[in-house]
Amino acid sequence: MRFLSETESAALITEQLAYDAVRAALIAAVDPRSTVFPALPAHGTLPHNRFTMKSASAHDVAGVKIGSYWPDNTAIPRHNSTILLIDQDTGRIAAVVEAGTVNAYRTAAADAVAADTLARADSSTLTVFGTGHQARYECTALARIRPIDTVHVVARTPAHGADMVDHLTAKGLKAVVTPAEEAVRAADIVVTATTARSPLFDAAWVRPGTHLASMGSDARGKQELPPALLAAAALFCDLPEQSTTIGEFQHAAGASVTALGDVLTGRAPGRQDDDAVTVFDSSGIALQDLYVAVALLALG
């Protein structure tokens, strides 16, 4: 059995590796040889300590990712992930990859692939809701694939917003804390990276041609986007059956939802014109984790 520690995987992961692996995983998700199994939520001894098991199989890999969220952690990150690859000949564990940092890259990569596919080529203004760990990775991943010259940070608390601006500035991005309405009205791309359970903004604030990505809705009851927006926009996701069950599109009953893999393979259209509003829901699928793990093991 091979093992990559958190230190080793964090040293190996790059935005390019994550982008390439996640793009391949999104294509694999629409391959009839692949199966993505329903996510299984669970909790620790204390119910607010939560973990989720996501598993999948494809023609070349199978395994499970265990993602945990322990909110009381202060000395170490609250989020953690561990990926297990199954040996297809014996059924034993072939590899274990500790993937806390890797998971942040993987999640941001999914939104980057979607934006690279769906956002207007001239998109230069990014608005991000959220100031946490994941929101920071989202901004740098998107800045790699579009000419982002301004990041509007929408923050619940001024101190967190200021910290986010400092972080992005150190990464070479121009960032400013901006009220929600002004930020959305100015945006070419909007990313929501929160734990919200109600819409973060008004659909009327979204201007034509905007691309939006929701990555915080990954459980029943979570919600970041206004239903009126979902009713009017073109909807895309990593996996329709998961997105409409635990993702953002659980709030888009009856809407037509397209798997991004079908767009990447040319089986479905993406953006239709420069005025179209596109939405990508990233609820996160195990194939992304498995493909990233395989790519890391090839280097490690």
CSV table of C-alpha atoms in Angstrom, one decimal:
chain,number,residue,atom,x,y,z
A,1,MET,CA,0.0,0.0,0.0
A,2,ARG,CA,1.3,3.5,-0.9
A,3,PHE,CA,0.8,6.4,1.5
A,4,LEU,CA,1.1,10.1,0.9
A,5,SER,CA,1.1,12.2,4.0
A,6,GLU,CA,-0.5,15.7,4.3
A,7,THR,CA,3.0,17.2,4.1
A,8,GLU,CA,3.9,15.2,1.0
A,9,SER,CA,0.6,15.8,-0.9
A,10,ALA,CA,0.6,19.5,-0.1
A,11,ALA,CA,4.1,19.8,-1.5
A,12,LEU,CA,3.1,18.1,-4.7
A,13,ILE,CA,-0.2,19.7,-5.6
A,14,THR,CA,-0.3,22.6,-8.0
A,15,GLU,CA,-3.2,24.5,-9.6
A,16,GLN,CA,-2.3,23.1,-13.0
A,17,LEU,CA,-2.2,19.5,-11.7
A,18,ALA,CA,-5.6,20.0,-10.0
A,19,TYR,CA,-7.1,21.6,-13.1
A,20,ASP,CA,-6.0,18.8,-15.4
A,21,ALA,CA,-7.1,16.0,-13.1
A,22,VAL,CA,-10.5,17.6,-12.3
A,23,ARG,CA,-11.2,18.3,-15.9
A,24,ALA,CA,-10.5,14.6,-16.7
A,25,ALA,CA,-12.8,13.6,-13.8
A,26,LEU,CA,-15.7,15.8,-15.0
A,27,ILE,CA,-15.4,14.1,-18.4
A,28,ALA,CA,-15.2,10.7,-16.7
A,29,ALA,CA,-18.4,11.5,-14.8
A,30,VAL,CA,-20.4,11.4,-18.0
A,31,ASP,CA,-18.7,8.2,-19.2
A,32,PRO,CA,-21.2,5.3,-19.0
A,33,ARG,CA,-18.5,3.1,-17.5
A,34,SER,CA,-18.4,5.4,-14.4
A,35,THR,CA,-20.6,5.4,-11.4
A,36,VAL,CA,-20.7,8.1,-8.7
A,37,PHE,CA,-22.4,6.7,-5.6
A,38,PRO,CA,-24.6,8.8,-3.4
A,39,ALA,CA,-22.8,10.9,-0.7
A,40,LEU,CA,-23.1,9.5,2.8
A,41,PRO,CA,-23.2,12.1,5.6
A,42,ALA,CA,-22.2,11.2,9.1
A,43,HIS,CA,-21.0,12.8,12.3
A,44,GLY,CA,-18.6,12.3,15.2
A,45,THR,CA,-19.3,11.7,18.8
A,46,LEU,CA,-20.4,15.3,19.0
A,47,PRO,CA,-23.1,15.8,16.3
A,48,HIS,CA,-21.7,19.1,15.1
A,49,ASN,CA,-18.5,17.4,14.1
A,50,ARG,CA,-19.4,16.1,10.6
A,51,PHE,CA,-17.8,14.0,7.9
A,52,THR,CA,-19.0,12.8,4.5
A,53,MET,CA,-18.0,9.8,2.5
A,54,LYS,CA,-18.1,10.1,-1.3
A,55,SER,CA,-17.2,7.2,-3.5
A,56,ALA,CA,-17.0,6.4,-7.2
A,57,SER,CA,-15.7,4.0,-9.8
A,58,ALA,CA,-14.5,4.6,-13.4
A,59,HIS,CA,-12.9,2.4,-16.0
A,60,ASP,CA,-9.4,3.1,-14.5
A,61,VAL,CA,-9.9,3.8,-10.8
A,62,ALA,CA,-12.2,3.3,-7.8
A,63,GLY,CA,-12.2,4.5,-4.2
A,64,VAL,CA,-13.6,6.9,-1.6
A,65,LYS,CA,-12.9,10.3,-0.2
A,66,ILE,CA,-13.7,11.0,3.5
A,67,GLY,CA,-14.1,14.8,4.1
A,68,SER,CA,-14.5,16.0,7.6
A,69,TYR,CA,-15.4,19.4,9.2
A,70,TRP,CA,-14.6,19.8,12.9
A,71,PRO,CA,-15.6,23.4,13.6
A,72,ASP,CA,-14.0,23.6,17.0
A,73,ASN,CA,-10.5,23.0,15.7
A,74,THR,CA,-8.3,26.1,16.3
A,75,ALA,CA,-4.7,24.8,16.1
A,76,ILE,CA,-5.2,22.8,12.8
A,77,PRO,CA,-7.6,23.4,9.8
A,78,ARG,CA,-11.2,22.6,10.5
A,79,HIS,CA,-11.6,20.9,7.1
A,80,ASN,CA,-9.7,17.7,6.3
A,81,SER,CA,-9.8,15.0,3.6
A,82,THR,CA,-8.5,11.5,3.1
A,83,ILE,CA,-8.6,9.6,-0.2
A,84,LEU,CA,-8.5,5.8,-0.4
A,85,LEU,CA,-7.9,4.1,-3.7
A,86,ILE,CA,-9.0,0.5,-4.0
A,87,ASP,CA,-6.8,-2.1,-5.8
A,88,GLN,CA,-9.0,-3.4,-8.6
A,89,ASP,CA,-7.4,-6.9,-8.6
A,90,THR,CA,-7.6,-7.7,-4.8
A,91,GLY,CA,-10.1,-5.3,-3.3
A,92,ARG,CA,-7.5,-4.1,-0.8
A,93,ILE,CA,-6.5,-0.5,-0.2
A,94,ALA,CA,-3.9,0.4,-2.8
A,95,ALA,CA,-3.2,3.9,-1.6
A,96,VAL,CA,-4.0,6.4,1.1
A,97,VAL,CA,-3.6,10.1,0.4
A,98,GLU,CA,-4.0,12.7,3.1
A,99,ALA,CA,-5.5,15.5,1.2
A,100,GLY,CA,-6.5,18.5,3.3
A,101,THR,CA,-4.7,21.1,1.2
A,102,VAL,CA,-5.2,19.1,-1.9
A,103,ASN,CA,-9.0,19.3,-1.4
A,104,ALA,CA,-8.9,23.1,-1.5
A,105,TYR,CA,-7.0,23.0,-4.8
A,106,ARG,CA,-9.4,20.3,-6.2
A,107,THR,CA,-12.5,22.3,-5.2
A,108,ALA,CA,-11.2,25.5,-6.7
A,109,ALA,CA,-10.1,23.6,-9.8
A,110,ALA,CA,-13.7,22.5,-10.6
A,111,ASP,CA,-14.9,26.1,-10.6
A,112,ALA,CA,-11.9,27.1,-12.7
A,113,VAL,CA,-12.7,24.4,-15.3
A,114,ALA,CA,-16.3,25.6,-15.3
A,115,ALA,CA,-15.4,29.2,-15.7
A,116,ASP,CA,-12.8,28.4,-18.4
A,117,THR,CA,-15.7,26.6,-20.3
A,118,LEU,CA,-18.6,29.0,-19.6
A,119,ALA,CA,-17.4,32.5,-18.6
A,120,ARG,CA,-16.9,35.1,-21.2
A,121,ALA,CA,-13.3,35.3,-22.4
A,122,ASP,CA,-13.0,38.9,-21.4
A,123,SER,CA,-14.2,38.4,-17.8
A,124,SER,CA,-12.0,40.7,-15.7
A,125,THR,CA,-14.0,41.4,-12.5
A,126,LEU,CA,-14.5,38.7,-9.9
A,127,THR,CA,-16.9,38.9,-6.9
A,128,VAL,CA,-16.5,36.4,-4.1
A,129,PHE,CA,-18.9,35.8,-1.2
A,130,GLY,CA,-17.0,34.3,1.7
A,131,THR,CA,-13.6,35.0,3.3
A,132,GLY,CA,-12.7,31.5,4.5
A,133,HIS,CA,-10.0,29.1,3.6
A,134,GLN,CA,-11.7,27.9,0.4
A,135,ALA,CA,-12.6,31.3,-0.9
A,136,ARG,CA,-8.9,32.2,-1.2
A,137,TYR,CA,-8.1,29.2,-3.4
A,138,GLU,CA,-11.2,30.1,-5.6
A,139,CYS,CA,-9.8,33.5,-6.4
A,140,THR,CA,-6.3,32.4,-7.4
A,141,ALA,CA,-7.6,29.5,-9.4
A,142,LEU,CA,-9.9,31.7,-11.4
A,143,ALA,CA,-7.3,34.4,-11.9
A,144,ARG,CA,-5.2,31.8,-13.8
A,145,ILE,CA,-7.8,31.2,-16.5
A,146,ARG,CA,-9.4,34.7,-16.9
A,147,PRO,CA,-7.8,38.2,-16.9
A,148,ILE,CA,-9.0,39.2,-13.5
A,149,ASP,CA,-8.0,42.7,-12.6
A,150,THR,CA,-10.3,43.3,-9.6
A,151,VAL,CA,-11.7,41.1,-6.9
A,152,HIS,CA,-14.7,42.3,-4.9
A,153,VAL,CA,-14.8,40.6,-1.5
A,154,VAL,CA,-18.2,40.4,0.2
A,155,ALA,CA,-17.6,39.8,3.9
A,156,ARG,CA,-19.9,39.4,6.9
A,157,THR,CA,-17.3,41.0,9.2
A,158,PRO,CA,-14.9,43.8,8.4
A,159,ALA,CA,-11.9,42.1,10.0
A,160,HIS,CA,-12.3,38.9,7.9
A,161,GLY,CA,-12.8,41.0,4.8
A,162,ALA,CA,-9.6,42.9,5.5
A,163,ASP,CA,-7.7,39.7,6.1
A,164,MET,CA,-9.0,38.4,2.8
A,165,VAL,CA,-7.9,41.5,0.9
A,166,ASP,CA,-4.4,41.3,2.5
A,167,HIS,CA,-4.1,37.7,1.4
A,168,LEU,CA,-5.2,38.3,-2.2
A,169,THR,CA,-2.9,41.4,-2.4
A,170,ALA,CA,0.0,39.2,-1.4
A,171,LYS,CA,-0.9,36.9,-4.2
A,172,GLY,CA,-0.7,39.8,-6.7
A,173,LEU,CA,-4.5,40.4,-7.0
A,174,LYS,CA,-6.2,43.8,-6.6
A,175,ALA,CA,-8.9,43.2,-4.0
A,176,VAL,CA,-11.4,45.4,-2.2
A,177,VAL,CA,-14.1,44.8,0.3
A,178,THR,CA,-17.4,45.8,-1.4
A,179,PRO,CA,-21.1,45.7,-0.3
A,180,ALA,CA,-23.0,42.8,-1.8
A,181,GLU,CA,-25.2,44.7,-4.3
A,182,GLU,CA,-22.4,46.8,-5.6
A,183,ALA,CA,-20.2,43.7,-5.9
A,184,VAL,CA,-22.7,41.7,-7.8
A,185,ARG,CA,-23.6,44.5,-10.2
A,186,ALA,CA,-19.9,45.0,-11.1
A,187,ALA,CA,-19.1,41.3,-11.6
A,188,ASP,CA,-18.3,39.3,-14.7
A,189,ILE,CA,-17.9,36.2,-12.4
A,190,VAL,CA,-19.5,35.6,-9.0
A,191,VAL,CA,-18.3,32.8,-6.7
A,192,THR,CA,-20.1,31.9,-3.5
A,193,ALA,CA,-18.0,30.0,-1.0
A,194,THR,CA,-20.2,30.1,2.2
A,195,THR,CA,-22.3,27.9,4.5
A,196,ALA,CA,-25.4,29.9,3.7
A,197,ARG,CA,-28.9,28.5,4.0
A,198,SER,CA,-30.7,31.4,2.2
A,199,PRO,CA,-29.8,33.4,-0.9
A,200,LEU,CA,-26.9,35.8,-0.6
A,201,PHE,CA,-28.1,38.4,-3.0
A,202,ASP,CA,-31.0,39.5,-5.3
A,203,ALA,CA,-31.3,38.0,-8.8
A,204,ALA,CA,-32.0,41.5,-10.2
A,205,TRP,CA,-28.4,42.5,-9.3
A,206,VAL,CA,-26.9,40.0,-11.8
A,207,ARG,CA,-26.1,41.7,-15.1
A,208,PRO,CA,-26.3,40.0,-18.5
A,209,GLY,CA,-23.3,37.9,-19.4
A,210,THR,CA,-22.3,37.0,-15.8
A,211,HIS,CA,-21.0,33.6,-14.9
A,212,LEU,CA,-21.8,32.3,-11.4
A,213,ALA,CA,-20.4,29.4,-9.4
A,214,SER,CA,-21.9,28.0,-6.1
A,215,MET,CA,-19.5,25.7,-4.2
A,216,GLY,CA,-20.9,26.0,-0.7
A,217,SER,CA,-24.2,24.1,-1.2
A,218,ASP,CA,-23.2,20.5,-0.5
A,219,ALA,CA,-26.0,19.3,1.8
A,220,ARG,CA,-29.7,19.4,2.0
A,221,GLY,CA,-31.0,22.8,3.1
A,222,LYS,CA,-27.9,24.8,2.0
A,223,GLN,CA,-28.6,27.6,-0.4
A,224,GLU,CA,-26.5,30.5,-1.8
A,225,LEU,CA,-28.3,31.6,-5.0
A,226,PRO,CA,-31.7,33.2,-5.5
A,227,PRO,CA,-34.3,30.8,-7.1
A,228,ALA,CA,-35.3,33.6,-9.6
A,229,LEU,CA,-31.7,33.5,-10.9
A,230,LEU,CA,-31.8,29.7,-11.4
A,231,ALA,CA,-35.1,30.0,-13.2
A,232,ALA,CA,-33.7,32.4,-15.8
A,233,ALA,CA,-30.1,31.1,-16.2
A,234,ALA,CA,-28.4,28.2,-18.1
A,235,LEU,CA,-27.6,25.7,-15.4
A,236,PHE,CA,-24.5,23.4,-15.3
A,237,CYS,CA,-23.0,21.2,-12.7
A,238,ASP,CA,-20.6,18.4,-11.9
A,239,LEU,CA,-23.3,15.7,-11.5
A,240,PRO,CA,-27.0,16.4,-12.1
A,241,GLU,CA,-28.3,13.7,-9.8
A,242,GLN,CA,-26.2,15.0,-6.9
A,243,SER,CA,-26.6,18.7,-7.6
A,244,THR,CA,-30.4,18.4,-7.6
A,245,THR,CA,-30.3,16.4,-4.4
A,246,ILE,CA,-27.7,18.0,-2.1
A,247,GLY,CA,-26.3,20.8,-4.2
A,248,GLU,CA,-27.5,24.3,-5.2
A,249,PHE,CA,-30.0,22.9,-7.7
A,250,GLN,CA,-32.1,21.3,-5.1
A,251,HIS,CA,-33.7,24.7,-5.2
A,252,ALA,CA,-34.3,24.6,-9.0
A,253,ALA,CA,-37.1,22.0,-9.2
A,254,GLY,CA,-37.9,21.0,-12.7
A,255,ALA,CA,-35.1,23.0,-14.3
A,256,SER,CA,-32.9,21.6,-17.1
A,257,VAL,CA,-29.4,20.9,-15.7
A,258,THR,CA,-26.4,20.0,-17.9
A,259,ALA,CA,-23.4,18.0,-16.7
A,260,LEU,CA,-20.2,20.1,-17.4
A,261,GLY,CA,-18.6,16.9,-18.8
A,262,ASP,CA,-21.1,16.9,-21.6
A,263,VAL,CA,-20.1,20.4,-22.6
A,264,LEU,CA,-16.4,19.5,-22.3
A,265,THR,CA,-16.9,16.5,-24.7
A,266,GLY,CA,-19.1,18.5,-27.1
A,267,ARG,CA,-22.3,16.5,-26.4
A,268,ALA,CA,-24.0,19.6,-25.1
A,269,PRO,CA,-23.7,23.4,-25.7
A,270,GLY,CA,-22.3,25.7,-23.1
A,271,ARG,CA,-22.6,29.5,-23.2
A,272,GLN,CA,-24.9,30.5,-26.1
A,273,ASP,CA,-24.0,34.2,-26.4
A,274,ASP,CA,-22.3,37.0,-24.5
A,275,ASP,CA,-25.5,38.1,-22.7
A,276,ALA,CA,-26.3,34.6,-21.3
A,277,VAL,CA,-26.2,34.1,-17.6
A,278,THR,CA,-24.5,30.8,-16.7
A,279,VAL,CA,-24.5,29.0,-13.3
A,280,PHE,CA,-22.2,26.2,-12.3
A,281,ASP,CA,-23.0,24.2,-9.2
A,282,SER,CA,-20.0,22.5,-7.7
A,283,SER,CA,-21.3,20.0,-5.1
A,284,GLY,CA,-18.1,17.9,-5.4
A,285,ILE,CA,-17.8,14.4,-6.7
A,286,ALA,CA,-15.5,11.6,-5.7
A,287,LEU,CA,-14.1,11.1,-9.2
A,288,GLN,CA,-12.4,14.5,-8.8
A,289,ASP,CA,-10.6,13.3,-5.6
A,290,LEU,CA,-9.7,10.0,-7.2
A,291,TYR,CA,-8.2,11.5,-10.3
A,292,VAL,CA,-6.2,14.1,-8.3
A,293,ALA,CA,-4.9,11.3,-6.1
A,294,VAL,CA,-3.8,9.2,-9.1
A,295,ALA,CA,-2.0,12.3,-10.5
A,296,LEU,CA,-0.2,12.9,-7.2
A,297,LEU,CA,0.9,9.3,-6.8
A,298,ALA,CA,2.4,9.5,-10.2
A,299,LEU,CA,4.7,12.2,-8.9
A,300,GLY,CA,5.2,11.1,-5.3
